[in-house]
Amino acid sequence: MINTDLMLEKIVDETNFDGKIAIILGSGLSIISDKIEKSTTIPYSSIPNYPKTTIEGHSGEFVSGELNGVNIIVAKGRMHYYEGYSFDQVTIPVRLLSKLGIKYLIITNSAGSLQIDNPPGHFMIADSHMDFTFRHNSDNPRVNSHSIFHDSKLIEVAKSASENLSINTCFGCYCWTLGPSYETPAEIQDMQRLGGSAVGMSTVPEIITAAKLGIKTLTISCLTNYASGISTTPLTHNEVVSNANKFDKDFSVLLEEIVVKVSELN
Ligand code: HPA
């Protein structure tokens, strides 16, 4: 396993971070980090041995500081399998955050909606996930809804935050694919048949690693598009990022409310 000690040293030296809450931001999502006060920014490129993010829409930096008086650290951008990284590499941020003392992790991503009732612009609070990468076998993926992966208290917090703000949210199962190509309509039908609600190319390695490290996790997807076959036009990365930008403001309002409520837990 890749040693993260030097990476940790760099972040601790620059931030003196002692908060309990972290957010990982997906493609095209960044406004929440602009609201952080007394902020320190650490580009991933300045962290020893830290993998580079190569994807447009991912800025590649940690930002720490205070959000509404709550200490927080945000990872802007992540690594993916389709960039050639291993499980070990894509989960470096989570292992680092654990060593920093994080207790609550909010994972965000952009995803395609599998359900006509959940149009682009809705935010999906994940209550479960499925692994559609078929890396180990070709068996049908199973729904994982255990609270070690999708903390029930955090789901409640997200639900009540979205109700307070009247922001369109839904609940569902996040399906993880390897990418980088988008799915075929037949693959999407398969996911729907097995109980999937949204599809994306990240997040599940982070959920699994956080669970192993005892971090309580909440996953929220910004639904940027209808998945292949539901949408009849071919999907592009530019469309995903530009729609994420469009919904980023509402997403940041929702995330801010959630962070404040999470800080009041215990
Ligand atoms: N499929 C896979 N990943 C995605 C999608 C999609 O439709 N939208 C955003 N990320």
mmCIF file of C-alpha atoms and ligand atoms in Angstrom:
data_model
loop_
_atom_site.group_PDB
_atom_site.id
_atom_site.type_symbol
_atom_site.label_atom_id
_atom_site.label_comp_id
_atom_site.label_asym_id
_atom_site.label_seq_id
_atom_site.Cartn_x
_atom_site.Cartn_y
_atom_site.Cartn_z
ATOM 1 C CA MET A 1 0.000 0.000 0.000
ATOM 2 C CA ILE A 2 1.219 3.507 -0.877
ATOM 3 C CA ASN A 3 2.649 5.299 2.140
ATOM 4 C CA THR A 4 0.775 8.533 2.875
ATOM 5 C CA ASP A 5 2.985 9.808 5.733
ATOM 6 C CA LEU A 6 4.799 12.473 3.678
ATOM 7 C CA MET A 7 1.493 13.635 2.193
ATOM 8 C CA LEU A 8 -0.001 13.925 5.658
ATOM 9 C CA GLU A 9 3.016 15.868 6.910
ATOM 10 C CA LYS A 10 2.600 18.413 4.107
ATOM 11 C CA ILE A 11 -1.119 18.967 4.857
ATOM 12 C CA VAL A 12 -0.601 19.166 8.611
ATOM 13 C CA ASP A 13 2.308 21.622 8.144
ATOM 14 C CA GLU A 14 0.235 23.901 5.926
ATOM 15 C CA THR A 15 -3.155 23.776 7.664
ATOM 16 C CA ASN A 16 -2.977 22.657 11.320
ATOM 17 C CA PHE A 17 -6.347 21.126 10.485
ATOM 18 C CA ASP A 18 -8.216 19.672 13.447
ATOM 19 C CA GLY A 19 -11.799 19.390 12.135
ATOM 20 C CA LYS A 20 -14.025 16.338 11.862
ATOM 21 C CA ILE A 21 -15.756 16.898 8.497
ATOM 22 C CA ALA A 22 -14.464 16.513 4.932
ATOM 23 C CA ILE A 23 -16.041 16.768 1.502
ATOM 24 C CA ILE A 24 -14.818 15.193 -1.734
ATOM 25 C CA LEU A 25 -16.062 17.221 -4.704
ATOM 26 C CA GLY A 26 -16.767 15.685 -8.101
ATOM 27 C CA SER A 27 -16.468 17.120 -11.614
ATOM 28 C CA GLY A 28 -17.758 20.655 -12.131
ATOM 29 C CA LEU A 29 -18.618 21.144 -8.441
ATOM 30 C CA SER A 30 -16.639 23.763 -6.545
ATOM 31 C CA ILE A 31 -18.761 26.660 -5.211
ATOM 32 C CA ILE A 32 -18.872 25.230 -1.684
ATOM 33 C CA SER A 33 -15.085 25.560 -1.461
ATOM 34 C CA ASP A 34 -15.289 29.254 -2.479
ATOM 35 C CA LYS A 35 -17.403 29.880 0.642
ATOM 36 C CA ILE A 36 -14.676 28.652 2.974
ATOM 37 C CA GLU A 37 -13.225 31.427 5.143
ATOM 38 C CA LYS A 38 -9.713 31.677 6.600
ATOM 39 C CA SER A 39 -8.856 29.208 3.857
ATOM 40 C CA THR A 40 -5.625 27.450 2.963
ATOM 41 C CA THR A 41 -5.269 25.875 -0.477
ATOM 42 C CA ILE A 42 -2.876 23.009 -1.149
ATOM 43 C CA PRO A 43 -2.545 21.989 -4.815
ATOM 44 C CA TYR A 44 -2.259 18.205 -5.179
ATOM 45 C CA SER A 45 0.845 18.884 -7.315
ATOM 46 C CA SER A 46 2.616 20.311 -4.240
ATOM 47 C CA ILE A 47 2.015 17.165 -2.151
ATOM 48 C CA PRO A 48 4.835 14.595 -2.296
ATOM 49 C CA ASN A 49 3.907 11.464 -4.337
ATOM 50 C CA TYR A 50 0.255 12.554 -4.677
ATOM 51 C CA PRO A 51 -1.300 11.302 -7.949
ATOM 52 C CA LYS A 52 -2.286 13.914 -10.533
ATOM 53 C CA THR A 53 -5.915 14.460 -11.588
ATOM 54 C CA THR A 54 -6.004 14.534 -15.362
ATOM 55 C CA ILE A 55 -9.711 15.205 -15.906
ATOM 56 C CA GLU A 56 -11.189 18.482 -17.079
ATOM 57 C CA GLY A 57 -13.544 19.902 -14.451
ATOM 58 C CA HIS A 58 -11.343 18.701 -11.576
ATOM 59 C CA SER A 59 -9.106 21.397 -10.169
ATOM 60 C CA GLY A 60 -6.916 19.156 -8.000
ATOM 61 C CA GLU A 61 -6.423 20.789 -4.612
ATOM 62 C CA PHE A 62 -7.344 20.601 -0.940
ATOM 63 C CA VAL A 63 -9.003 23.653 0.605
ATOM 64 C CA SER A 64 -9.331 23.850 4.380
ATOM 65 C CA GLY A 65 -10.781 26.521 6.645
ATOM 66 C CA GLU A 66 -14.146 27.456 8.148
ATOM 67 C CA LEU A 67 -17.571 27.045 6.623
ATOM 68 C CA ASN A 68 -20.102 28.931 8.729
ATOM 69 C CA GLY A 69 -17.718 28.577 11.653
ATOM 70 C CA VAL A 70 -17.269 24.823 11.108
ATOM 71 C CA ASN A 71 -13.746 23.502 10.447
ATOM 72 C CA ILE A 72 -13.731 21.668 7.170
ATOM 73 C CA ILE A 73 -11.419 20.281 4.510
ATOM 74 C CA VAL A 74 -12.511 19.856 0.901
ATOM 75 C CA ALA A 75 -10.775 17.681 -1.714
ATOM 76 C CA LYS A 76 -11.516 19.338 -5.067
ATOM 77 C CA GLY A 77 -11.120 16.623 -7.629
ATOM 78 C CA ARG A 78 -10.321 12.924 -7.381
ATOM 79 C CA MET A 79 -8.507 10.143 -9.206
ATOM 80 C CA HIS A 80 -10.402 7.503 -11.217
ATOM 81 C CA TYR A 81 -9.715 3.964 -12.383
ATOM 82 C CA TYR A 82 -10.052 5.081 -16.002
ATOM 83 C CA GLU A 83 -7.040 7.385 -15.566
ATOM 84 C CA GLY A 84 -4.987 4.247 -15.003
ATOM 85 C CA TYR A 85 -4.931 4.451 -11.205
ATOM 86 C CA SER A 86 -5.255 1.481 -8.846
ATOM 87 C CA PHE A 87 -7.739 1.067 -5.985
ATOM 88 C CA ASP A 88 -4.894 1.989 -3.668
ATOM 89 C CA GLN A 89 -4.243 5.246 -5.547
ATOM 90 C CA VAL A 90 -7.856 6.374 -5.959
ATOM 91 C CA THR A 91 -8.435 5.950 -2.231
ATOM 92 C CA ILE A 92 -5.392 7.975 -1.098
ATOM 93 C CA PRO A 93 -7.571 11.023 -0.268
ATOM 94 C CA VAL A 94 -9.784 8.966 2.071
ATOM 95 C CA ARG A 95 -6.805 7.370 3.832
ATOM 96 C CA LEU A 96 -5.206 10.794 4.238
ATOM 97 C CA LEU A 97 -8.427 12.308 5.574
ATOM 98 C CA SER A 98 -8.713 9.461 8.066
ATOM 99 C CA LYS A 99 -5.182 10.154 9.324
ATOM 100 C CA LEU A 100 -6.142 13.834 9.643
ATOM 101 C CA GLY A 101 -8.846 12.745 12.103
ATOM 102 C CA ILE A 102 -11.944 13.020 9.905
ATOM 103 C CA LYS A 103 -15.064 11.365 11.383
ATOM 104 C CA TYR A 104 -17.629 12.395 8.750
ATOM 105 C CA LEU A 105 -17.093 12.275 4.994
ATOM 106 C CA ILE A 106 -19.459 13.742 2.410
ATOM 107 C CA ILE A 107 -18.717 12.295 -1.021
ATOM 108 C CA THR A 108 -20.143 14.075 -4.057
ATOM 109 C CA ASN A 109 -20.148 13.195 -7.723
ATOM 110 C CA SER A 110 -21.904 13.880 -10.992
ATOM 111 C CA ALA A 111 -24.075 11.012 -12.148
ATOM 112 C CA GLY A 112 -26.545 10.011 -14.819
ATOM 113 C CA SER A 113 -30.120 9.425 -13.695
ATOM 114 C CA LEU A 114 -31.705 6.023 -14.401
ATOM 115 C CA GLN A 115 -35.156 7.196 -13.375
ATOM 116 C CA ILE A 116 -37.417 9.450 -15.418
ATOM 117 C CA ASP A 117 -38.876 10.841 -12.164
ATOM 118 C CA ASN A 118 -35.426 12.119 -11.122
ATOM 119 C CA PRO A 119 -34.488 14.628 -13.837
ATOM 120 C CA PRO A 120 -31.164 16.480 -14.182
ATOM 121 C CA GLY A 121 -30.868 19.094 -11.433
ATOM 122 C CA HIS A 122 -32.093 16.735 -8.717
ATOM 123 C CA PHE A 123 -29.622 15.659 -6.041
ATOM 124 C CA MET A 124 -29.620 11.971 -5.140
ATOM 125 C CA ILE A 125 -28.806 10.972 -1.584
ATOM 126 C CA ALA A 126 -27.361 7.458 -1.896
ATOM 127 C CA ASP A 127 -28.930 4.900 0.403
ATOM 128 C CA SER A 128 -27.060 2.070 -1.340
ATOM 129 C CA HIS A 129 -24.570 1.262 -4.111
ATOM 130 C CA MET A 130 -23.759 -1.432 -6.644
ATOM 131 C CA ASP A 131 -20.416 -2.337 -8.235
ATOM 132 C CA PHE A 132 -20.806 -2.659 -12.010
ATOM 133 C CA THR A 133 -17.073 -2.893 -12.728
ATOM 134 C CA PHE A 134 -17.041 -6.722 -13.030
ATOM 135 C CA ARG A 135 -13.390 -6.747 -11.968
ATOM 136 C CA HIS A 136 -13.667 -9.978 -9.961
ATOM 137 C CA ASN A 137 -16.418 -11.981 -11.668
ATOM 138 C CA SER A 138 -19.360 -11.607 -14.020
ATOM 139 C CA ASP A 139 -22.068 -12.247 -11.408
ATOM 140 C CA ASN A 140 -24.944 -9.782 -11.160
ATOM 141 C CA PRO A 141 -23.969 -6.935 -8.813
ATOM 142 C CA ARG A 142 -25.767 -6.787 -5.477
ATOM 143 C CA VAL A 143 -27.256 -3.786 -3.675
ATOM 144 C CA ASN A 144 -25.137 -2.721 -0.658
ATOM 145 C CA SER A 145 -27.222 -0.643 1.717
ATOM 146 C CA HIS A 146 -25.456 -1.257 5.030
ATOM 147 C CA SER A 147 -25.165 1.771 7.307
ATOM 148 C CA ILE A 148 -21.350 1.340 7.464
ATOM 149 C CA PHE A 149 -21.379 2.482 3.811
ATOM 150 C CA HIS A 150 -24.365 4.841 3.898
ATOM 151 C CA ASP A 151 -24.734 6.196 7.409
ATOM 152 C CA SER A 152 -28.412 6.311 8.360
ATOM 153 C CA LYS A 153 -28.005 9.318 10.665
ATOM 154 C CA LEU A 154 -26.250 11.313 7.914
ATOM 155 C CA ILE A 155 -28.968 10.334 5.439
ATOM 156 C CA GLU A 156 -31.546 11.724 7.902
ATOM 157 C CA VAL A 157 -29.519 14.934 8.220
ATOM 158 C CA ALA A 158 -29.367 15.325 4.422
ATOM 159 C CA LYS A 159 -33.088 14.651 4.128
ATOM 160 C CA SER A 160 -34.054 17.257 6.702
ATOM 161 C CA ALA A 161 -31.584 19.802 5.211
ATOM 162 C CA SER A 162 -33.121 19.378 1.761
ATOM 163 C CA GLU A 163 -36.639 19.705 3.194
ATOM 164 C CA ASN A 164 -35.717 22.919 5.063
ATOM 165 C CA LEU A 165 -34.331 24.394 1.854
ATOM 166 C CA SER A 166 -36.948 22.967 -0.555
ATOM 167 C CA ILE A 167 -34.177 21.614 -2.761
ATOM 168 C CA ASN A 168 -35.132 18.744 -5.088
ATOM 169 C CA THR A 169 -33.593 15.589 -3.717
ATOM 170 C CA CYS A 170 -34.298 11.910 -4.116
ATOM 171 C CA PHE A 171 -32.908 8.689 -2.665
ATOM 172 C CA GLY A 172 -31.429 5.781 -4.521
ATOM 173 C CA CYS A 173 -28.740 3.321 -5.436
ATOM 174 C CA TYR A 174 -25.483 4.574 -7.035
ATOM 175 C CA CYS A 175 -24.059 2.224 -9.685
ATOM 176 C CA TRP A 176 -20.278 2.321 -10.180
ATOM 177 C CA THR A 177 -18.827 1.639 -13.636
ATOM 178 C CA LEU A 178 -15.172 1.706 -14.696
ATOM 179 C CA GLY A 179 -15.629 4.145 -17.617
ATOM 180 C CA PRO A 180 -14.219 6.100 -19.349
ATOM 181 C CA SER A 181 -16.875 5.520 -22.016
ATOM 182 C CA TYR A 182 -20.473 6.183 -21.075
ATOM 183 C CA GLU A 183 -22.808 3.208 -20.900
ATOM 184 C CA THR A 184 -24.846 1.575 -23.641
ATOM 185 C CA PRO A 185 -28.661 1.666 -23.339
ATOM 186 C CA ALA A 186 -28.587 -2.118 -22.681
ATOM 187 C CA GLU A 187 -26.190 -1.667 -19.757
ATOM 188 C CA ILE A 188 -28.473 1.016 -18.324
ATOM 189 C CA GLN A 189 -31.499 -1.299 -18.619
ATOM 190 C CA ASP A 190 -29.552 -3.964 -16.747
ATOM 191 C CA MET A 191 -28.776 -1.505 -13.941
ATOM 192 C CA GLN A 192 -32.426 -0.454 -13.746
ATOM 193 C CA ARG A 193 -33.534 -4.089 -13.600
ATOM 194 C CA LEU A 194 -31.181 -4.771 -10.692
ATOM 195 C CA GLY A 195 -32.388 -1.745 -8.713
ATOM 196 C CA GLY A 196 -29.982 1.054 -9.728
ATOM 197 C CA SER A 197 -31.031 4.714 -9.631
ATOM 198 C CA ALA A 198 -27.965 6.613 -10.907
ATOM 199 C CA VAL A 199 -24.677 5.784 -12.626
ATOM 200 C CA GLY A 200 -21.176 7.195 -12.337
ATOM 201 C CA MET A 201 -17.492 6.292 -12.544
ATOM 202 C CA SER A 202 -16.243 7.024 -9.036
ATOM 203 C CA THR A 203 -17.124 7.061 -5.343
ATOM 204 C CA VAL A 204 -17.557 3.370 -4.490
ATOM 205 C CA PRO A 205 -13.819 2.800 -3.737
ATOM 206 C CA GLU A 206 -14.019 5.832 -1.433
ATOM 207 C CA ILE A 207 -17.162 4.495 0.298
ATOM 208 C CA ILE A 208 -15.545 1.079 0.868
ATOM 209 C CA THR A 209 -12.309 2.570 2.198
ATOM 210 C CA ALA A 210 -14.099 5.012 4.509
ATOM 211 C CA ALA A 211 -16.163 2.136 5.941
ATOM 212 C CA LYS A 212 -12.982 0.132 6.655
ATOM 213 C CA LEU A 213 -11.537 3.145 8.460
ATOM 214 C CA GLY A 214 -14.679 3.734 10.541
ATOM 215 C CA ILE A 215 -15.553 7.052 8.874
ATOM 216 C CA LYS A 216 -19.276 7.795 8.655
ATOM 217 C CA THR A 217 -20.132 8.517 5.041
ATOM 218 C CA LEU A 218 -22.835 10.352 3.126
ATOM 219 C CA THR A 219 -22.859 10.206 -0.683
ATOM 220 C CA ILE A 220 -24.769 12.747 -2.758
ATOM 221 C CA SER A 221 -24.916 12.729 -6.563
ATOM 222 C CA CYS A 222 -25.648 15.766 -8.661
ATOM 223 C CA LEU A 223 -27.792 14.265 -11.420
ATOM 224 C CA THR A 224 -26.384 16.020 -14.487
ATOM 225 C CA ASN A 225 -28.154 14.044 -17.234
ATOM 226 C CA TYR A 226 -30.471 11.177 -18.007
ATOM 227 C CA ALA A 227 -28.428 8.033 -18.602
ATOM 228 C CA SER A 228 -27.910 6.550 -22.037
ATOM 229 C CA GLY A 229 -31.120 5.290 -23.655
ATOM 230 C CA ILE A 230 -33.302 7.433 -21.379
ATOM 231 C CA SER A 231 -31.678 10.431 -22.995
ATOM 232 C CA THR A 232 -31.774 9.935 -26.758
ATOM 233 C CA THR A 233 -28.816 12.218 -27.518
ATOM 234 C CA PRO A 234 -25.220 10.998 -27.056
ATOM 235 C CA LEU A 235 -23.698 12.161 -23.774
ATOM 236 C CA THR A 236 -20.391 14.073 -23.575
ATOM 237 C CA HIS A 237 -18.081 14.952 -20.685
ATOM 238 C CA ASN A 238 -18.553 18.657 -21.566
ATOM 239 C CA GLU A 239 -22.315 18.325 -21.085
ATOM 240 C CA VAL A 240 -21.806 16.628 -17.709
ATOM 241 C CA VAL A 241 -19.406 19.320 -16.497
ATOM 242 C CA SER A 242 -21.485 22.230 -17.809
ATOM 243 C CA ASN A 243 -24.659 20.847 -16.184
ATOM 244 C CA ALA A 244 -22.776 20.259 -12.927
ATOM 245 C CA ASN A 245 -21.698 23.941 -13.084
ATOM 246 C CA LYS A 246 -25.344 24.900 -13.586
ATOM 247 C CA PHE A 247 -26.526 23.004 -10.490
ATOM 248 C CA ASP A 248 -23.440 23.775 -8.380
ATOM 249 C CA LYS A 249 -24.985 26.807 -6.642
ATOM 250 C CA ASP A 250 -27.981 24.865 -5.268
ATOM 251 C CA PHE A 251 -25.680 21.976 -4.411
ATOM 252 C CA SER A 252 -23.414 24.251 -2.380
ATOM 253 C CA VAL A 253 -26.408 25.638 -0.433
ATOM 254 C CA LEU A 254 -27.516 22.088 0.369
ATOM 255 C CA LEU A 255 -23.999 20.986 1.343
ATOM 256 C CA GLU A 256 -23.510 24.001 3.600
ATOM 257 C CA GLU A 257 -26.725 23.231 5.496
ATOM 258 C CA ILE A 258 -25.691 19.585 5.821
ATOM 259 C CA VAL A 259 -22.227 20.505 7.128
ATOM 260 C CA VAL A 260 -23.704 22.744 9.827
ATOM 261 C CA LYS A 261 -26.146 20.015 10.899
ATOM 262 C CA VAL A 262 -23.416 17.344 10.877
ATOM 263 C CA SER A 263 -21.222 19.563 13.080
ATOM 264 C CA GLU A 264 -24.030 19.522 15.656
ATOM 265 C CA LEU A 265 -24.130 15.703 15.872
ATOM 266 C CA ASN A 266 -22.963 14.202 19.215
HETATM 267 N N1 HPA B 1 -22.741 7.793 -16.826
HETATM 268 C C1 HPA B 1 -21.560 7.646 -16.166
HETATM 269 N N2 HPA B 1 -20.989 8.629 -15.489
HETATM 270 C C2 HPA B 1 -21.629 9.821 -15.440
HETATM 271 C C3 HPA B 1 -22.846 10.040 -16.092
HETATM 272 C C4 HPA B 1 -23.436 8.971 -16.832
HETATM 273 O O1 HPA B 1 -24.528 9.085 -17.435
HETATM 274 N N3 HPA B 1 -23.202 11.333 -15.848
HETATM 275 C C5 HPA B 1 -22.232 11.853 -15.056
HETATM 276 N N4 HPA B 1 -21.271 10.951 -14.810
#
